[in-house]
Coordinates of C-alpha atoms and ligand atoms in Angstrom, one line a residue:
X1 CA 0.0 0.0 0.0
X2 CA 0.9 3.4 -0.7
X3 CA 2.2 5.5 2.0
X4 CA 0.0 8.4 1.7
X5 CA 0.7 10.2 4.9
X6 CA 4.6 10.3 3.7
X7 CA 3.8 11.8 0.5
X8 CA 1.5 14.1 2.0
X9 CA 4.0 15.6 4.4
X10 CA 6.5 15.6 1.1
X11 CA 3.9 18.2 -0.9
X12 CA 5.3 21.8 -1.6
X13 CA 1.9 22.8 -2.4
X14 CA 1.9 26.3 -5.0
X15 CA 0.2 28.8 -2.5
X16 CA 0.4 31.9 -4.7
X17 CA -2.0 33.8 -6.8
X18 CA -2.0 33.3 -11.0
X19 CA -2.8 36.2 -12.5
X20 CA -1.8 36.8 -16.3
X21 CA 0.4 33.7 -16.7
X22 CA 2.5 34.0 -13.3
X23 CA 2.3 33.2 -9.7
X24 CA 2.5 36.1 -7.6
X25 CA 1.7 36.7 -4.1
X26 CA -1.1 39.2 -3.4
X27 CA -0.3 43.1 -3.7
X28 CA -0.7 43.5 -0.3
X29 CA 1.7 40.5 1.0
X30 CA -1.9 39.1 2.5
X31 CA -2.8 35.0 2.9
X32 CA -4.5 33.0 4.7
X33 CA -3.9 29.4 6.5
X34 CA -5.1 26.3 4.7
X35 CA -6.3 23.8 7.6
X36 CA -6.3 20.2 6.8
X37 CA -9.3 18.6 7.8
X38 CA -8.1 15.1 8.7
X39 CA -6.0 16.3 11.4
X40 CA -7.0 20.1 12.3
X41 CA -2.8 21.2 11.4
X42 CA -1.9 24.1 8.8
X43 CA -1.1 22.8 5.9
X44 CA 0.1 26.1 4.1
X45 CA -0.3 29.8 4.0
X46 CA -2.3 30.4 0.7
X47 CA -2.1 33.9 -0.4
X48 CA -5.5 36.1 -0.2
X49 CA -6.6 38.1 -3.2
X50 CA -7.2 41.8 -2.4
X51 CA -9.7 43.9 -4.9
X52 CA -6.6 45.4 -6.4
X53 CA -5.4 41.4 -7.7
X54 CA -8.9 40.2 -8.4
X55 CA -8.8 43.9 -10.5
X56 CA -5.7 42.6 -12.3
X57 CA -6.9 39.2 -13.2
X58 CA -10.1 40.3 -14.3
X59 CA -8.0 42.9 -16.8
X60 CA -5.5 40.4 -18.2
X61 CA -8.5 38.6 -18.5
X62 CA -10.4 41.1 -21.1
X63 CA -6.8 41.6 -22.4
X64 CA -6.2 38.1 -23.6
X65 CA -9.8 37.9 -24.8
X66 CA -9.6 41.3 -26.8
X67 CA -6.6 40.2 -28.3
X68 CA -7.7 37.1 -29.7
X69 CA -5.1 34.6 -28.8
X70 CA -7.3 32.0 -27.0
X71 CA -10.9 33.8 -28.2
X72 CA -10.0 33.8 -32.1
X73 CA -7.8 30.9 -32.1
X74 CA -7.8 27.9 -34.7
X75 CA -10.6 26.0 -33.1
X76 CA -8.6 22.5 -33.2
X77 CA -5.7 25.1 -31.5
X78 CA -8.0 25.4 -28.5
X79 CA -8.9 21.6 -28.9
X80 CA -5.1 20.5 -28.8
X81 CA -4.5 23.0 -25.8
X82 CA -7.7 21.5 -23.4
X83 CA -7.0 17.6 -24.3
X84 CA -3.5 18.0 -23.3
X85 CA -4.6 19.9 -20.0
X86 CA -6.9 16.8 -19.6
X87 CA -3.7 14.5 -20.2
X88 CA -1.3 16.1 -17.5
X89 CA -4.5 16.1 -14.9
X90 CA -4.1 12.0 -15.4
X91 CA -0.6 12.1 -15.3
X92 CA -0.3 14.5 -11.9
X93 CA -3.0 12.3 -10.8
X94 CA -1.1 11.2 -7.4
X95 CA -0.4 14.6 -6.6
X96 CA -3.7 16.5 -7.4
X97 CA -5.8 13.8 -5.9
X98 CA -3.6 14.3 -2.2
X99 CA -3.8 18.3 -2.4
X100 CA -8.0 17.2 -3.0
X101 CA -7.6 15.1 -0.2
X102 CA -5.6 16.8 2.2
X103 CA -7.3 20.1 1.6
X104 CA -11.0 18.5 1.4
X105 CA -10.5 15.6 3.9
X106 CA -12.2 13.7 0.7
X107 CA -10.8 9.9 1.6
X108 CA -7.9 9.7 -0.7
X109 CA -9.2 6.7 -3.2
X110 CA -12.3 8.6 -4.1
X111 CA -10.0 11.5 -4.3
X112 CA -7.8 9.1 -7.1
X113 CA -10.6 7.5 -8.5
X114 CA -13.2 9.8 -8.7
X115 CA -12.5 13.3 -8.3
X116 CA -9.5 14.2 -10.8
X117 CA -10.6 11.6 -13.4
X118 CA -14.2 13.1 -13.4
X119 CA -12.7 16.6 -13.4
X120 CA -10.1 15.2 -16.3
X121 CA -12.9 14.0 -18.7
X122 CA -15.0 17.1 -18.2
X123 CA -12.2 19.2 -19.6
X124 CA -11.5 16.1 -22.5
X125 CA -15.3 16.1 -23.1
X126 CA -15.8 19.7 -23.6
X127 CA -12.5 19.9 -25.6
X128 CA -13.6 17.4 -27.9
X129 CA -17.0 19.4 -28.4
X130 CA -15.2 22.4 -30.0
X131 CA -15.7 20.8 -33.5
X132 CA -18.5 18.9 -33.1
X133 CA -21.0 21.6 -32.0
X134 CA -22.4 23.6 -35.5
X135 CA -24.4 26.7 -35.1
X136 CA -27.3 27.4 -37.5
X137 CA -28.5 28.7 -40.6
X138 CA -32.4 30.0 -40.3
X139 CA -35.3 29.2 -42.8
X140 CA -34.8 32.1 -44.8
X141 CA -36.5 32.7 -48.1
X142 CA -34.0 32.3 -50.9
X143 CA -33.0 35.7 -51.5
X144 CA -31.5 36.1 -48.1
X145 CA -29.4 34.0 -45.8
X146 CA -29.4 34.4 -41.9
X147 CA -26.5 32.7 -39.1
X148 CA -27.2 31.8 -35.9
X149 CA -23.7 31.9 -34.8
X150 CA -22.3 31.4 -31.0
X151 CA -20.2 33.9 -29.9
X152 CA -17.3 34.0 -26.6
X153 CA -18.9 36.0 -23.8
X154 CA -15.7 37.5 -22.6
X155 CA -14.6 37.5 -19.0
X156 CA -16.4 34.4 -16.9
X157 CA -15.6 34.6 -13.1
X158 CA -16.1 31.5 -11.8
X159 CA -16.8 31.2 -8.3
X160 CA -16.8 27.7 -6.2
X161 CA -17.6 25.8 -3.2
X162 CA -15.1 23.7 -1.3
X163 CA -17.1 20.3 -1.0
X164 CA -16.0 18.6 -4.7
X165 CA -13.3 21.6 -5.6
X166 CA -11.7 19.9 -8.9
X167 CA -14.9 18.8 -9.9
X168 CA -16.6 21.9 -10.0
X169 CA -14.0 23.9 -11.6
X170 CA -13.9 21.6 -14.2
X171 CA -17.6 21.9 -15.0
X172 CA -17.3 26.1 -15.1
X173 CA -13.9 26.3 -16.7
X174 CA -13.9 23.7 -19.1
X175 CA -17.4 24.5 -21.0
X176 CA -16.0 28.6 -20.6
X177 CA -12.8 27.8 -21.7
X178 CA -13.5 25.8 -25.0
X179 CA -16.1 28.2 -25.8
X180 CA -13.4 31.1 -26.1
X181 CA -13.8 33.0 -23.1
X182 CA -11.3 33.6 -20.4
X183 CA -11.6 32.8 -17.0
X184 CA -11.0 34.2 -13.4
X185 CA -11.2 31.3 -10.8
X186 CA -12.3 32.1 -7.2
X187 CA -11.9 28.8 -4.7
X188 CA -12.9 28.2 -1.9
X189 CA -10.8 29.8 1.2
X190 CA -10.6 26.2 2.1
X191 CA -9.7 24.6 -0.7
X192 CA -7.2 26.2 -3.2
X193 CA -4.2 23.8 -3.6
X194 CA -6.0 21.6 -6.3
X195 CA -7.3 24.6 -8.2
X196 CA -3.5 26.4 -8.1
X197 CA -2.0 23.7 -9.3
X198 CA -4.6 23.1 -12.3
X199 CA -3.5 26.3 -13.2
X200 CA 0.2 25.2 -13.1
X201 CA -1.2 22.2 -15.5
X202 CA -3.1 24.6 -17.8
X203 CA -0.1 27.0 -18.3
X204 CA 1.5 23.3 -19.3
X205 CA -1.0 22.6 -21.5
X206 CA 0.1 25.8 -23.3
X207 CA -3.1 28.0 -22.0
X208 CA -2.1 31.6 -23.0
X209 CA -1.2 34.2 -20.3
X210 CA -4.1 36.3 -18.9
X211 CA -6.9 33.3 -20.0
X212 CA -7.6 31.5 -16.7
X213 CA -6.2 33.5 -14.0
X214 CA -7.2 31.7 -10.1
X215 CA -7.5 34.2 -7.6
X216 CA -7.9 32.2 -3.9
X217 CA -9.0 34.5 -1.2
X218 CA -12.1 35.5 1.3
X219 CA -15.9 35.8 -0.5
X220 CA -16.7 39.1 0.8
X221 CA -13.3 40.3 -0.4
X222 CA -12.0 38.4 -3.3
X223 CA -15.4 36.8 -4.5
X224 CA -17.5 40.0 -4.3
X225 CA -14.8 42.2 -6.1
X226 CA -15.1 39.3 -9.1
X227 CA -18.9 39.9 -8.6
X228 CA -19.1 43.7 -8.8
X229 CA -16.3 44.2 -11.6
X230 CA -17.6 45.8 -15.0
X231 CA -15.6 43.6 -17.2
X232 CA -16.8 40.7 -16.1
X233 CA -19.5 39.6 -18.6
X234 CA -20.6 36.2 -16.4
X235 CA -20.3 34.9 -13.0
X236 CA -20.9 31.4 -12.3
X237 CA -21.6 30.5 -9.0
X238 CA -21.8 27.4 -7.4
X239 CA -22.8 27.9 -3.3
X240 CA -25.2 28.8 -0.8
X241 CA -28.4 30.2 -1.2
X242 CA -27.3 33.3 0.5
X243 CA -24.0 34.1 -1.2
X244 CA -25.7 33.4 -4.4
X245 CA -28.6 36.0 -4.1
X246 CA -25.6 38.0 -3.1
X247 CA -24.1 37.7 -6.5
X248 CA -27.7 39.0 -8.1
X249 CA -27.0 41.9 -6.1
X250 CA -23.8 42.4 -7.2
X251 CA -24.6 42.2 -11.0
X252 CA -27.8 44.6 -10.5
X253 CA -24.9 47.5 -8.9
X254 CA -22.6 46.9 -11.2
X255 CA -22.9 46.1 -14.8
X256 CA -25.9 43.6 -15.0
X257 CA -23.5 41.0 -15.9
X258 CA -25.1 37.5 -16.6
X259 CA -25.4 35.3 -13.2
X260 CA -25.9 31.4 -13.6
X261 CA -26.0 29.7 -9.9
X262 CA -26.1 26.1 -8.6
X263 CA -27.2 26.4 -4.8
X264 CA -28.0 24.3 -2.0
X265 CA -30.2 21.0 -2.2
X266 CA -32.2 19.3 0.5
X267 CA -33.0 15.8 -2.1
X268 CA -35.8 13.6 -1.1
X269 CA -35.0 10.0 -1.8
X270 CA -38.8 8.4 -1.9
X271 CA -39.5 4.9 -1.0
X272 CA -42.5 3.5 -2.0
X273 CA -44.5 0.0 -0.7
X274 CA -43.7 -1.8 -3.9
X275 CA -39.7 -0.8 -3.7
X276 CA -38.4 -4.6 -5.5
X277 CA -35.3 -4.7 -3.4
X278 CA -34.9 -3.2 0.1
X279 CA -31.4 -4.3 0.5
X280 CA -30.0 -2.7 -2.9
X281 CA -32.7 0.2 -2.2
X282 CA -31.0 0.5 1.4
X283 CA -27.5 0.5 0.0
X284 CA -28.0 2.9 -2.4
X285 CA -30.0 5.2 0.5
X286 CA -27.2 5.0 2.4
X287 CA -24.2 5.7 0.0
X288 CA -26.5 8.4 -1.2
X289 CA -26.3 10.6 1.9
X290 CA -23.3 9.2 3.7
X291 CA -20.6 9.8 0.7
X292 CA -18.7 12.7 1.4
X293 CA -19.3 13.0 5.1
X294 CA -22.8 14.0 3.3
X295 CA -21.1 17.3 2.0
X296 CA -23.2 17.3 -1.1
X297 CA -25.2 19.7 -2.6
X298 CA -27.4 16.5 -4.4
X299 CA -26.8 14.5 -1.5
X300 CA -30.1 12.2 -0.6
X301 CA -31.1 13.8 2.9
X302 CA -34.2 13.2 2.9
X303 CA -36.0 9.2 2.6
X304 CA -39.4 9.8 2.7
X305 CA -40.6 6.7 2.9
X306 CA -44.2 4.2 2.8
X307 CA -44.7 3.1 6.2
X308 CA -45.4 0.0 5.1
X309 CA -41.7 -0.6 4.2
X310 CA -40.3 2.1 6.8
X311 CA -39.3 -0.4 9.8
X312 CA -37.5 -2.6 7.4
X313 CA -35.3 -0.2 4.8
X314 CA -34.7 2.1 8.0
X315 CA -32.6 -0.8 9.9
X316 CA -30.8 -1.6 6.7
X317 CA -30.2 2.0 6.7
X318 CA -28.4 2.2 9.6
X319 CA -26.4 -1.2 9.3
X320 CA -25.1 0.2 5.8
X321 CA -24.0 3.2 7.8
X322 CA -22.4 1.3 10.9
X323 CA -20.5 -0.4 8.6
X324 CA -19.2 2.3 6.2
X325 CA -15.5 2.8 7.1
X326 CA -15.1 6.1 8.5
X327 CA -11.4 7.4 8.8
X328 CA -8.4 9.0 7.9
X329 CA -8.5 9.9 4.6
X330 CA -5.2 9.4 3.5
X331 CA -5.8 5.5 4.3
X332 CA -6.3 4.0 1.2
X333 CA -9.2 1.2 3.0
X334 CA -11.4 4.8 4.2
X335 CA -14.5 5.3 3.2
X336 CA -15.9 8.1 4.7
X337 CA -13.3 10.5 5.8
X338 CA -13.5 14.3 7.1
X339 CA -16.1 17.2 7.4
X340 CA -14.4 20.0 5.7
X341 CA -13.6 22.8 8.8
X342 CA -14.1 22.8 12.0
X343 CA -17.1 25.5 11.8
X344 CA -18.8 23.0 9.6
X345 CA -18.8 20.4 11.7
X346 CA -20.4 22.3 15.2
X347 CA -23.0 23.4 12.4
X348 CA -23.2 19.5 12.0
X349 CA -23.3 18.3 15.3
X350 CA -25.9 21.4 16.2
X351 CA -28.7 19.6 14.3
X352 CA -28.1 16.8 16.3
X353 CA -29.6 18.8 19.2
X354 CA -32.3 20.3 17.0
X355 CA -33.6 16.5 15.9
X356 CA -33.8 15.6 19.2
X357 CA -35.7 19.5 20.1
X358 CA -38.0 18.3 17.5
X359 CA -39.0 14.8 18.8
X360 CA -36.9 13.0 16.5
X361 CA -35.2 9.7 17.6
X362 CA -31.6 9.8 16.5
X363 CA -29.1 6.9 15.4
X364 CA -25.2 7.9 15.9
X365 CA -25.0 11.8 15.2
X366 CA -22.1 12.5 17.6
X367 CA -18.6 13.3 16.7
X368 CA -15.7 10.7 16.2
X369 CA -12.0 10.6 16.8
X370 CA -10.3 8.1 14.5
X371 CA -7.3 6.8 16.3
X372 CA -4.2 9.5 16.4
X373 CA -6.3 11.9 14.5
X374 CA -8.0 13.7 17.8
X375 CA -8.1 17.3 16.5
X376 CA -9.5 15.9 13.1
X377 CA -13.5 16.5 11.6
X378 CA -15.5 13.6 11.8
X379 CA -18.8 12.7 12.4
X380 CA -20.5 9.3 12.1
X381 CA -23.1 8.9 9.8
X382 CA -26.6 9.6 11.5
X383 CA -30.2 8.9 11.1
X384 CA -33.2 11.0 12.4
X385 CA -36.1 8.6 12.3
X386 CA -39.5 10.3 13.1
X387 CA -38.9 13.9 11.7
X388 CA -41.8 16.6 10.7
X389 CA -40.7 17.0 7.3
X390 CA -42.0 21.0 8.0
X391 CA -39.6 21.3 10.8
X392 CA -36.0 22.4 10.5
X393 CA -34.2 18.7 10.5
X394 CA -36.7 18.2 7.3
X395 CA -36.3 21.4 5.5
X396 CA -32.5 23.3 6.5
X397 CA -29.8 22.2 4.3
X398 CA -27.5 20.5 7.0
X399 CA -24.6 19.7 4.4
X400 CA -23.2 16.6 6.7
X401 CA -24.0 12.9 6.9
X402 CA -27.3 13.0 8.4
X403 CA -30.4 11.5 6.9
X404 CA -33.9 12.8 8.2
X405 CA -36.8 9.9 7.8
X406 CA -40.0 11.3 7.6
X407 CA -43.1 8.2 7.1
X408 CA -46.1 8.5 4.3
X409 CA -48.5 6.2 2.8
X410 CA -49.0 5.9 -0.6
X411 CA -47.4 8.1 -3.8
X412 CA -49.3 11.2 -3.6
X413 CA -48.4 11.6 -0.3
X414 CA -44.7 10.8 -1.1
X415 CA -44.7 13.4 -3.6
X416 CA -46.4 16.1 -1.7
X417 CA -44.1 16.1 1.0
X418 CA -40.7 15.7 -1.3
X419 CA -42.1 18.7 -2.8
X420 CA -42.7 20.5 0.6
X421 CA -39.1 22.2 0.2
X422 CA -37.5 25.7 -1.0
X423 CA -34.9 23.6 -2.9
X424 CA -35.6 21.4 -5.9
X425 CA -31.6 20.2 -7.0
X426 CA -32.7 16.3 -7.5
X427 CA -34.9 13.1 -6.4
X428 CA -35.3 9.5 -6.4
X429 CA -38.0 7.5 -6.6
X430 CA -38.3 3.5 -5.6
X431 CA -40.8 1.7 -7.0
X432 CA -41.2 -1.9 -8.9
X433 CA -44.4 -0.6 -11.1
X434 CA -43.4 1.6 -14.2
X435 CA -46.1 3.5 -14.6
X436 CA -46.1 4.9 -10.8
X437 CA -42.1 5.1 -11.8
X438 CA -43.2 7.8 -15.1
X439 CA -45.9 9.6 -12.9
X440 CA -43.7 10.6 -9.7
X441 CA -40.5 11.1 -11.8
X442 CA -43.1 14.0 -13.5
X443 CA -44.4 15.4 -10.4
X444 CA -41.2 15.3 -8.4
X445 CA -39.7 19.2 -8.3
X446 CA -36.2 19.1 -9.2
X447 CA -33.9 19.2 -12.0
X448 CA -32.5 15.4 -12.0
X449 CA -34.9 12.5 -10.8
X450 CA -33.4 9.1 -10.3
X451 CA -35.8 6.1 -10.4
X452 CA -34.1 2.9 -8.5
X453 CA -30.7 4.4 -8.1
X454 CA -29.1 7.7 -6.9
X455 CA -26.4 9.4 -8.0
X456 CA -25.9 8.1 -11.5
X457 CA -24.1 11.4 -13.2
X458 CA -21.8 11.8 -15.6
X459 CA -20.8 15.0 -17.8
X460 CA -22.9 13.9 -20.4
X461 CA -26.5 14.9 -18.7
X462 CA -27.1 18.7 -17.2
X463 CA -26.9 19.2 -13.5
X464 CA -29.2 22.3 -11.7
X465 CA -31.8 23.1 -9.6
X466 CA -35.6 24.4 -9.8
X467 CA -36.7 27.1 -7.1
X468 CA -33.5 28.2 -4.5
X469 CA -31.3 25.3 -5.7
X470 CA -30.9 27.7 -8.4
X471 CA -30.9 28.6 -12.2
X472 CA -28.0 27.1 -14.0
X473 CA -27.0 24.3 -15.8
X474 CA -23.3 22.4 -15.5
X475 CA -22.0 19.4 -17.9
X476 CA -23.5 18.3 -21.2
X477 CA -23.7 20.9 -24.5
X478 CA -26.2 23.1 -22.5
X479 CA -23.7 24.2 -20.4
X480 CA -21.6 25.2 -23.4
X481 CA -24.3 27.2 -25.0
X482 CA -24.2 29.2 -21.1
X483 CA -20.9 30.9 -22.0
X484 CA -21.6 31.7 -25.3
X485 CA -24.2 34.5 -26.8
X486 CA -26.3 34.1 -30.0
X487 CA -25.6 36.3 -32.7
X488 CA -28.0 36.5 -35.8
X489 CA -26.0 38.1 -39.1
X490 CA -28.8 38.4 -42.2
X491 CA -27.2 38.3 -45.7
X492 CA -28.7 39.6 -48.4
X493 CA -28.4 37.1 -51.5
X494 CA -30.9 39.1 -53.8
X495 CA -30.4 42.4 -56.2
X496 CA -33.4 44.5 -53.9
X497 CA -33.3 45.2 -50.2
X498 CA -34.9 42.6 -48.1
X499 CA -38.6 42.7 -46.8
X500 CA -39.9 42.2 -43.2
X501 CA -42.4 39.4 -44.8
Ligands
LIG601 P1 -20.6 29.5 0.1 O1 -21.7 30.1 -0.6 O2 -20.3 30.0 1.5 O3 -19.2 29.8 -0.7 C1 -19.1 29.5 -2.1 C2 -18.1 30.4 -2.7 O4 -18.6 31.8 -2.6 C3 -16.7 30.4 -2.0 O5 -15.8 30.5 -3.0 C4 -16.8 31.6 -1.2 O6 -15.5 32.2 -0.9 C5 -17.6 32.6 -2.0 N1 -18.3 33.6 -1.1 C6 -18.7 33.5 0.2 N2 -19.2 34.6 0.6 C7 -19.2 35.5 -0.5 C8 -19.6 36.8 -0.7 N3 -20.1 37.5 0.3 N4 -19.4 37.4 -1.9 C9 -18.8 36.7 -2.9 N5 -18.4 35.4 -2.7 C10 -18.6 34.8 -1.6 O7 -20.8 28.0 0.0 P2 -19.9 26.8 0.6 O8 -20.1 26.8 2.1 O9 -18.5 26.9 0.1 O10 -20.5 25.5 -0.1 C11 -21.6 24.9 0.4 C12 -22.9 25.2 -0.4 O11 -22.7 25.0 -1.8 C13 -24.0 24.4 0.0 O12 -25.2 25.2 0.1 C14 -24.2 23.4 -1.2 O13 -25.4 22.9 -1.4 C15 -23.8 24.3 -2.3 N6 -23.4 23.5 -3.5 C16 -24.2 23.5 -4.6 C17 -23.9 22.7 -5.7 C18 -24.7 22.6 -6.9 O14 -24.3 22.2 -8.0 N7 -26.0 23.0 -6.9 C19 -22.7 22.0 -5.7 C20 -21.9 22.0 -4.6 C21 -22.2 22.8 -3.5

């Protein structure tokens, strides 16, 4: 077995800012700590963007986009440039899956095996689009001929959450990048090593200067001068519900730049009486909620469940959970490793309180110490059986590996209380009959439903909410039509001027 804790401890991780093709610290000599979660220690001191750095990424940004070099380039130039920024992400795979991991506390095999090749075939997938996608030609009459071409945005800031860091950047900066546009990064204040050294790679890859600039640093600092500055044309946001309206804000004061955002979830996983296989139902329950310490914004945290089946799937629930292996996550055998900072997990733990306030009865919920790591985040995974799905347990985003169980009886009922939420990100339904399958899958409010599974996903289908989870879509070719604007150029094929009919 690997000795991850020895390469960990061997990292020089790149802490500075990249701005216009160099790493820099910020003007003002400011940074911040980087905490790693498995452990509570510093891990580096990552420097903080001031509004005077976000100011000169977001220029070099317009720069490079003005003067053509990425924006106007040979399309298979672009193509080359993103496939081989896909290539080096697989061959640093060792050392961007430990800054993930370290950074994250993501366990370090889903780190290797899930987060940096996901993130690496988002940025393949979108660079193989560039010459695939065609733009239009409208059903003119003969004498005239009218384009329906896609055109670069500009300036994309791109600002992210800290809970799948690689995986998210990939789905903004790939779509933005192979579009034409350039790009300012913003990660999360706990989570920039993965993102700095993706900008390392994409330099490699022979990314001009000035095209994807990452500018790590505090939200109301760094991620609100990105959100107020005129020559950004688009932010995209992926974040709480709160910091997102925030961005709507921004956009209105400044220069009513285009805002897409993916926010917060609160997924109802629904169980009905006729669910075929309560074991394989249970499993996937489990894994749906419990992966990532539960630090998902799709993450299954509600099971809203038949009563009639409730007793049964709830203790396979909580054996699945017992036996998940929680733990460092730089051992390779962990399966559930850290919550992210140590504010997130009292915010954790605090519900545990507020279940039992409500009447709930709770399963685990209390905070573990894996051996030698007694500073670290961890939490087991938890059930709250018993829950008023109108309370707070059943309705407040708890972003931690705790599932609230609330009992119905029959679909209708299922579907009216999945729907009973602000947030509409996804759903599952369990059921053995097809028809019921087609019917709730309709009714259920969100923007992916899952029938007998959760958490099937892949770059090739769009991911976003309804209602607060929000209004954009990542992955697939609708999220490269969201950095690019239409443009309609009419021709005139005829000898007279065109007519309106
Ligand atoms: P957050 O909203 O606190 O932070 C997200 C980003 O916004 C960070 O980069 C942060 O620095 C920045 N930010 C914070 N305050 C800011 C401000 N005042 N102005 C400008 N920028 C600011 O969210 P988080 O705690 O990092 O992430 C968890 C949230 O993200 C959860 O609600 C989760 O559901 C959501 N999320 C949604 C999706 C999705 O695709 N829908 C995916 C992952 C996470």
């Amino acid at each position: 077995m690997t000795d991850w804790i020895a390469r960990a401890n061997a990292l020089t991780p790149e802490t500075r800012l990249f701005i216009d093709g160099e790493f820099r610290p910020a003007l003002d000599g400011a940074t911040f700590d980087t905490i790693a979660p498995r452990h509570g220690r510093f891990i580096a001191a990552v420097s903080a963007a001031g509004e005077a750095d976000v100011d000169a990424a977001v220029r070099a940004a317009a720069r490079a986009f003005e003067s053509g070099v990425w924006s106007r380039a040979d399309r298979r130039q672009r193509q080359r440039v993103l496939l081989r920024l896909s290539d080096l992400m697989l061959e640093n795979l060792d050392e961007l899956a430990l800054l993930e991991s370290i950074d994250s506390g993501h366990p370090i095999g889903d780190a290797r095996g899930v987060d940096v090749p996901n993130a690496a075939r988002t940025v393949r997938w979108y660079a193989e689009a560039i010459d695939k996608v065609y733009d239009e030609v409208a059903p003119t009459p003969r004498n005239a001929l009218a384009l329906v071409t896609r055109e670069a945005l500009g300036v994309i800031g791109a600002v992210v959450p800290w809970n799948y860091p690689l995986i998210i950047t990939a789905w903004k900066i790939a779509p933005a990048l192979a579009a034409g546009n350039s790009v300012v990064l913003k990660p999360a204040e706990l989570t920039s090593l993965s993102a700095l050294k993706l900008a390392e790679l994409a330099a490699e890859a022979g990314l001009p200067a000035g095209v994807l600039s990452v500018v790590p640093g505090f939200g109301p600092v760094a991620g609100q001068a990105l959100g107020r500055h005129p020559l950004v044309d688009k932010i995209t946001f992926t974040g709480s519900p709160a910091v997102g309206r925030g961005f709507l804000s921004y956009a209105g004061e400044s220069n009513g730049k285009q805002v897409a955002l993916e926010l917060g979830g609160k997924s109802p996983q629904v169980v009905l009486a006729d669910v075929d296989d309560i074991a394989a139902c249970a499993s996937s329950v489990a894994w749906g909620i419990f992966y990532n310490s539960g630090q998902t914004c799709h993450g299954g945290s509600r099971l809203i469940v038949d009563e009639r089946v409730h007793d049964e799937l709830v203790a396979e629930v909580i054996k699945v959970g017992r036996e998940l292996v929680l733990g460092d996550p730089l051992n390779e055998s962990t399966q559930i490793g850290a919550i992210a900072s140590a504010r997130q997990l009292e915010r954790v733990l605090a519900y545990t309180d507020i279940a039992e306030s409500e009447g709930a009865i709770v399963y685990g919920g209390r905070r573990v110490r894996p051996e030698g790591l007694d500073e670290g985040y961890y939490v087991e995974p938890t059930v709250f059986t018993g829950v008023d799905n109108a309370g707070r347990i059943g309705q407040e985003e708890i972003f931690g590996p705790a599932l609230a169980v609330t009992t119905v009886r029959g679909a209708a009922e299922a579907v009216r209380v999945a729907n009973q939420s602000e947030y509409g990100l996804a759903a599952s339904v369990w059921t053995s009959n097809i028809t019921t399958a087609h019917t709730v899958a309709r009714e259920l409010n969100a923007g992916t439903v899952w029938v007998n599974t959760f958490d099937v996903a892949d770059v090739i289908t769009p991911f976003g909410g309804f209602k607060n989870s929000g209004n954009g879509r990542d992955r697939s070719l609708h999220a490269f039509d969201a950095y690019t604007a239409l443009k309609t150029t009419w021709i005139n094929l005829g000898d007279s001027p065109l007519s309106n009919n």
